[in-house]
Short mmCIF file of C-alpha atoms in Angstrom, two decimals:
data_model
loop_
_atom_site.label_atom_id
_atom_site.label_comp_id
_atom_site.label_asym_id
_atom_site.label_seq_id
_atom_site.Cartn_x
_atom_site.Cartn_y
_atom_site.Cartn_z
CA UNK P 961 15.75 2.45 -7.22
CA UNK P 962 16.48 -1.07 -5.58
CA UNK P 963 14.71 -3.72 -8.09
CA UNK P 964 14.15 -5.80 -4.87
CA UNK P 965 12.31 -5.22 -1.92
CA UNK P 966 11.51 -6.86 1.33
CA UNK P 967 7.95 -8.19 1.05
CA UNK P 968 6.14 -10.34 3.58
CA UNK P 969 3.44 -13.38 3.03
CA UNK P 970 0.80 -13.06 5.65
CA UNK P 971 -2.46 -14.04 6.60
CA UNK P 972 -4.94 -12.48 8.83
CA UNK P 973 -8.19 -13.09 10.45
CA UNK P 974 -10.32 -9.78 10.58
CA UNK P 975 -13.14 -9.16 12.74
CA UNK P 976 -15.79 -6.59 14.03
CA UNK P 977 -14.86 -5.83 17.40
CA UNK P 978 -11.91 -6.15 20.13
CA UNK P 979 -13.61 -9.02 22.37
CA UNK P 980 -13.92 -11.31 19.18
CA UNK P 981 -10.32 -10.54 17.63
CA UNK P 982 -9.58 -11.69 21.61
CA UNK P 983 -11.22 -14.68 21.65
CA UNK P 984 -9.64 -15.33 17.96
CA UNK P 985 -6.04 -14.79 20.26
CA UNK P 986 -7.12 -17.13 22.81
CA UNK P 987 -7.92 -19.79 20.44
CA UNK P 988 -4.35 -19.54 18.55
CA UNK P 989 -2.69 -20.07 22.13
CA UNK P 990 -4.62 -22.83 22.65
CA UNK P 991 -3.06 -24.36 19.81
CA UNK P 992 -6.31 -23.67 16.85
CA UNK P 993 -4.93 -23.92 13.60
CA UNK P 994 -4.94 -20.13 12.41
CA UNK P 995 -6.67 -21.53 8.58
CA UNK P 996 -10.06 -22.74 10.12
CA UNK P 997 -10.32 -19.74 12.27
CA UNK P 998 -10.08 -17.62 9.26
CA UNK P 999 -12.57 -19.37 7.99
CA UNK P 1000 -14.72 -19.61 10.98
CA UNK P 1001 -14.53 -15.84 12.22
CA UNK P 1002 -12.77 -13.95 9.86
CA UNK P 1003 -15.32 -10.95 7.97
CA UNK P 1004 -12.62 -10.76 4.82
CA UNK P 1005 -14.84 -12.94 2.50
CA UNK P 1006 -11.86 -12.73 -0.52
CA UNK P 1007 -9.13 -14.13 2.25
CA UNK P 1008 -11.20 -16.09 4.05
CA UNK P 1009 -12.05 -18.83 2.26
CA UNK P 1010 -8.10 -19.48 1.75
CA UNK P 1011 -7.54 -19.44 5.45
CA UNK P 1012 -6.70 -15.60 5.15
CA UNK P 1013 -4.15 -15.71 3.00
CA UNK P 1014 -3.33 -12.52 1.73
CA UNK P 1015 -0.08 -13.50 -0.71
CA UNK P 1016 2.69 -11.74 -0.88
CA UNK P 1017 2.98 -8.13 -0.27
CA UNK P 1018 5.45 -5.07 0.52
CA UNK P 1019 5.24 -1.53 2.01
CA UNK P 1020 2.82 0.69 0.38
CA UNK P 1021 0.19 -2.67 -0.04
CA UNK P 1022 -1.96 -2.23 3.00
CA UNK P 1023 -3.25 0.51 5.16
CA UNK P 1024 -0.43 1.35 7.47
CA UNK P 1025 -1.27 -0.28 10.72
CA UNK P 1026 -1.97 -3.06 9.47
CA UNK P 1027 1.71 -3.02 7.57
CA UNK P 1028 3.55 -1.75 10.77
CA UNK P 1029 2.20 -4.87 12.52
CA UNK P 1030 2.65 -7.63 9.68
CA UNK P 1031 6.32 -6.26 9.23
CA UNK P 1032 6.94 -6.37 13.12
CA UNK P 1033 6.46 -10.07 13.16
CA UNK P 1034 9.84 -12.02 12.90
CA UNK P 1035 10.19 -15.76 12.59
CA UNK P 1036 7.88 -17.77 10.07
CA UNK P 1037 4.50 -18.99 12.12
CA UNK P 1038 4.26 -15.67 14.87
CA UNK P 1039 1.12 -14.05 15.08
CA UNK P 1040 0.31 -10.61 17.02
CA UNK P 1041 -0.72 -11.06 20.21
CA UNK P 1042 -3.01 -8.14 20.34
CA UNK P 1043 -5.99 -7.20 17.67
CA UNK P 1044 -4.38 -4.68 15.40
CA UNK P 1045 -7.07 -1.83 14.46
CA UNK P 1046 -7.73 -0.05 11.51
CA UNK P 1047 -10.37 1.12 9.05
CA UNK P 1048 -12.01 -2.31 8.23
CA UNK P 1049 -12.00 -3.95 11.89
CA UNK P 1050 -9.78 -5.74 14.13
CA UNK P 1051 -7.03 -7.76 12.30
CA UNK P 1052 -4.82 -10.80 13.75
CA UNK P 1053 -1.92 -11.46 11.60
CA UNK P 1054 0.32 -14.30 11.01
CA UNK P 1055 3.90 -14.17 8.91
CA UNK P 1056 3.89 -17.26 6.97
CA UNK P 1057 7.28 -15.72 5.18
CA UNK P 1058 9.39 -12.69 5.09
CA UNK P 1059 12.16 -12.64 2.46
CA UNK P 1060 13.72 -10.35 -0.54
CA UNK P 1061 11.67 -10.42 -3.52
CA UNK P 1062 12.16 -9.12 -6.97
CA UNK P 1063 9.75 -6.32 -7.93
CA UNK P 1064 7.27 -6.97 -11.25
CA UNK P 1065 7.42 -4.55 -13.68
CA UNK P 1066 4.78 -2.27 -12.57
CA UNK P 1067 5.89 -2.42 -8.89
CA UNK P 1068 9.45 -1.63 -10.54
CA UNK P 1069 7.95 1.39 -12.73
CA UNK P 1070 5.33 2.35 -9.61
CA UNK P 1071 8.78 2.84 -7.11
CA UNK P 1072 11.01 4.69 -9.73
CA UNK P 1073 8.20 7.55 -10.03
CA UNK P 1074 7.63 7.25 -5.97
CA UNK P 1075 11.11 7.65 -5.49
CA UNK P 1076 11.29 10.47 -8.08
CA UNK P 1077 8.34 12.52 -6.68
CA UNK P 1078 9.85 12.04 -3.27
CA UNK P 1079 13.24 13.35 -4.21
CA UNK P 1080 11.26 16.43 -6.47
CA UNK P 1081 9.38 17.07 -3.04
CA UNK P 1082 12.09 17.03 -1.41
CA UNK P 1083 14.34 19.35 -4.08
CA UNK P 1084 11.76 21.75 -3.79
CA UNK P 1085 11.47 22.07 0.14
CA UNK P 1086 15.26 22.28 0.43
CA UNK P 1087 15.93 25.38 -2.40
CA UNK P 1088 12.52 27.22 -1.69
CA UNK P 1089 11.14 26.43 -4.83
CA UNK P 1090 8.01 28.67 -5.49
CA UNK P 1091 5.62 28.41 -8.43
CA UNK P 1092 3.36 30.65 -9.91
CA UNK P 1093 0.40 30.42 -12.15
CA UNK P 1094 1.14 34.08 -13.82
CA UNK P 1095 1.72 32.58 -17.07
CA UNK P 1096 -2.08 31.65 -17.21
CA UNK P 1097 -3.33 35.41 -17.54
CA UNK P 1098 -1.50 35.77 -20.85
CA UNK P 1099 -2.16 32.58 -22.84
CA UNK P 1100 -4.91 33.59 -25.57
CA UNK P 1101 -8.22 31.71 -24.83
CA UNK P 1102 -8.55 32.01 -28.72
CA UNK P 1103 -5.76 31.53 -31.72
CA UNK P 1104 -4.48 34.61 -32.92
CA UNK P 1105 -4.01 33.57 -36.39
CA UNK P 1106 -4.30 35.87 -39.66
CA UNK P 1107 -7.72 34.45 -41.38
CA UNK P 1108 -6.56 32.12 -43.66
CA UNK P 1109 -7.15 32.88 -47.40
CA UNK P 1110 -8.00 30.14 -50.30
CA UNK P 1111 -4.89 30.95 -52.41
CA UNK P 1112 -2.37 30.21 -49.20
CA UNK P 1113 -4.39 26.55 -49.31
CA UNK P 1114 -4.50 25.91 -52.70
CA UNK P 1115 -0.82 25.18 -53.19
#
């Protein structure tokens, strides 16, 4: 497992419906700066008060249209041209960077057991691996232990 990954440092301006996210568009082609919008428009109360900044992220952070979108976007300062949609509203992204990033510890330790359960997943579609739950009807629900007498404790 790579102890790097591409990760991207976006911010985005989200919104209720399509005709605002629009307008939102409209404003960033007539040259709006992207921060105040966020500010001014943007329904994401923890990203909007920071101009939308969202930090740094990689694949697996966000819910996936969103992340198809934000990855999509190429040179520093591009934003998407359309409102992306998704579960929370209508979203208008902008890359601030894109670069190879060292993983932290628990993104390091949270890819080696994705990467294993992928592969096991995998392992088991490829050989036919079946599993059965047999084993259950003959554990004992109770110990079967002789009762245990005074003299075997008192040594």
């Amino acid at each position: 497992v790579p102890a790097t990954q591409t990760q991207i440092w976006a911010r985005h301006i989200l919104v209720s419906d399509e005709a605002i996210a629009q307008l939102v568009i409209d404003k960033l082609k007539e040259g709006s700066d992207f921060a105040a919008l966020a500010q001014e428009f943007s329904q994401d109360t923890g990203s909007a008060v920071n101009g939308g900044d969202l930090g740094w992220f990689g694949t697996g952070a966000m819910v996936p249209e969103f992340e198809t979108a934000a990855f999509a976007l190429e040179k520093t300062g591009d934003y998407t041209t359309t409102p992306i949609q998704s579960q929370f509203g209508f979203h208008i992204i902008q890359l601030i960077a894109k670069q190879e990033r060292p993983l932290s510890a628990d993104q390091y330790e949270t890819a080696k057991s994705k990467a294993f359960s992928d592969w096991l997943t995998k392992a088991r579609e490829e050989y036919g691996v079946e599993t059965f739950d047999i084993w259950k009807e003959h554990v004992p629900a109770e110990p079967n232990l002789p009762p245990a007498t005074a003299s075997a404790w008192a040594s």
